[in-house]
Amino acid sequence: MVPGIVDACDLRMIHIPSLEDLLEKKYDHFTYHKTFAQARAEPLAVLHTSGTTGLPKPIIWSHDFAASWNEWLAMEAPEGYANQSNLWTSNVLQIERPRENAADQCELVFPISIPHPSIPDLWAYSSRSDDIIVLLTGEKTNPTTMEQTISHHPEVQAALLAGTARFQTALLIELVPSQNSEKLYTVERAHTIERIWPKIEEANQDCPQHAKVAKTHILFTTPEKPMERAGKGTIQRKPTLDLYSEELDKLYADADKMSTSAPVDISLPQDGVALTDSNSIALFIHNIIAQVTGTDNFQDGDDLFAHVGRSKGHGLETEFPTDRVTFLAADLSKKNLGLELKIYNELQEWLPRLVLTSVQLGIIPESLDATKETEVDWIPLDILASVLVESCLGDSDSGSGSGSVEDAGAKVFHPTNPVLTSWRSLISAINRSQDKAIEPVPFTLWIEQVKREAEKLDDATKLEDQLADIPAVKVMPFYEGLAKGKGAARLDNDRAMKMSKQLRELVGIKPEWMEEWVKSWLEARVGK
């Protein structure tokens, strides 16, 4: 019939290939040289639509429209709302189906698949959603890979990771029948852990920090209570953990009594320590503490306290200085932590406190760290706001990127002032902003003088008024930390300067800015 109609009406017949033909046929590479500006108005795709009462009509998407749609998808949702696109653009896929369609037929499982790192549209089974461990901190981990790695040890029959609603993960191990014939006592348990530990370390290297297993959190099953298994031989996680719930509770309790810290690898000196040399002993202790704490920003004479075990209550045994400490209820989900703007600003303003106290005492730190010459890379907040807008919207005349692989994904910018300003030059500006002369002194001497003034406040009848004259008293530990430090690290701001014309044109902190700031701080103090 169709050929007859075509011949009679002189129609041109076009064959539309099937979807299988389009996908299976190999096509030659098509070279496309047009830029986005040249092709933005050209069609990208033609969508077909038809209804029950209307004729089919094409919907043409141009490159420009598709790009605008992608930009819209990338926009953050308003506060209190969620983007629907976020529900399906994750890198984790969970297969679900309506439960009512499978009622009384089978128990649904929830397989989690992850995308192949290099082959598009290829997904691999990873685990089940009920296998995921959620720690008390809210962090999650998939234990499957770790358990498989540990199970490869010849002495291990099965391994199961625990930790749901706990601060730290724990490992439940079932030894092979030849090793699991009798209950392990302390010595045998320690020897067994040492033999298995290299395999556990291997598993720890491939898991996130919060999921690492410590030697103090390893539990062995007993012969009379083997792990629960399904008919096909796989370990049943929840029944097994329920079976050993009491033993796991005791394991966590015993570990808390020993220490709340994970094990730390410490490098000891190859040549030993000369016990007759006090300097050698001090250096050895200093290095050990630095390795354990991860910082060497302390002096040999500092008092260090080790807090063993978690706090058992909220009470304080010592007399609390209520006249100097203010309790604030904060909400991390709200702007400014849910605090009043005045209170929030007071928490951050360490520089005004330093300047106001210096004006009162007549002395000011000659540097802001342990070095002799401090240089600052501050940016005024109003200018910083403009810099951030430029960086986010790409308003810079230098362009926002080249479209290369390096420009893809998340970008990190360091909007610091490209022109460093010496603290000494700002001291001169502080002197010019008020009538009282201020003498530069070493930072440590300034701290000692503030502490001496603070001692006079104990018997003061108008403590709040006097604290307003020397507000640095409330944050003295912060200044002591500055005085011992070596200054903030210099951040690379090349990318930020490329993104912001205003940042490139900054000339450092102008002295007249500092003068205006000090005048406003002094006026605010008088007005209180």
PDB file of N, CA and C in Angstrom, residues 395-401 498-501:
ATOM      1  N   ASP A 395      33.487  38.469  36.466  1.00  0.00           N
ATOM      2  CA  ASP A 395      33.419  39.802  35.878  1.00  0.00           C
ATOM      3  C   ASP A 395      34.769  40.341  35.460  1.00  0.00           C
ATOM      4  N   SER A 396      35.843  39.598  35.776  1.00  0.00           N
ATOM      5  CA  SER A 396      37.174  40.107  35.458  1.00  0.00           C
ATOM      6  C   SER A 396      37.371  40.212  33.961  1.00  0.00           C
ATOM      7  N   ASP A 397      38.083  41.240  33.544  1.00  0.00           N
ATOM      8  CA  ASP A 397      38.342  41.418  32.121  1.00  0.00           C
ATOM      9  C   ASP A 397      39.359  40.429  31.601  1.00  0.00           C
ATOM     10  N   SER A 398      39.973  39.664  32.505  1.00  0.00           N
ATOM     11  CA  SER A 398      40.950  38.666  32.069  1.00  0.00           C
ATOM     12  C   SER A 398      40.311  37.325  31.775  1.00  0.00           C
ATOM     13  N   GLY A 399      39.001  37.221  32.010  1.00  0.00           N
ATOM     14  CA  GLY A 399      38.314  35.949  31.736  1.00  0.00           C
ATOM     15  C   GLY A 399      38.300  35.067  32.958  1.00  0.00           C
ATOM     16  N   SER A 400      37.424  34.096  32.945  1.00  0.00           N
ATOM     17  CA  SER A 400      37.239  33.223  34.103  1.00  0.00           C
ATOM     18  C   SER A 400      37.822  31.852  33.933  1.00  0.00           C
ATOM     19  N   GLY A 401      38.447  31.584  32.829  1.00  0.00           N
ATOM     20  CA  GLY A 401      39.038  30.264  32.639  1.00  0.00           C
ATOM     21  C   GLY A 401      39.237  29.986  31.181  1.00  0.00           C
ATOM     22  N   LYS A 498      43.739  36.722  39.023  1.00  0.00           N
ATOM     23  CA  LYS A 498      43.267  36.597  37.644  1.00  0.00           C
ATOM     24  C   LYS A 498      41.756  36.783  37.563  1.00  0.00           C
ATOM     25  N   MET A 499      41.062  36.379  38.613  1.00  0.00           N
ATOM     26  CA  MET A 499      39.605  36.452  38.602  1.00  0.00           C
ATOM     27  C   MET A 499      39.070  37.816  39.006  1.00  0.00           C
ATOM     28  N   SER A 500      39.877  38.636  39.687  1.00  0.00           N
ATOM     29  CA  SER A 500      39.366  39.894  40.228  1.00  0.00           C
ATOM     30  C   SER A 500      40.263  41.060  39.839  1.00  0.00           C
ATOM     31  N   LYS A 501      39.705  41.975  39.081  1.00  0.00           N
ATOM     32  CA  LYS A 501      40.430  43.190  38.715  1.00  0.00           C
ATOM     33  C   LYS A 501      40.658  44.067  39.933  1.00  0.00           C
TER      34      LYS A 501
END
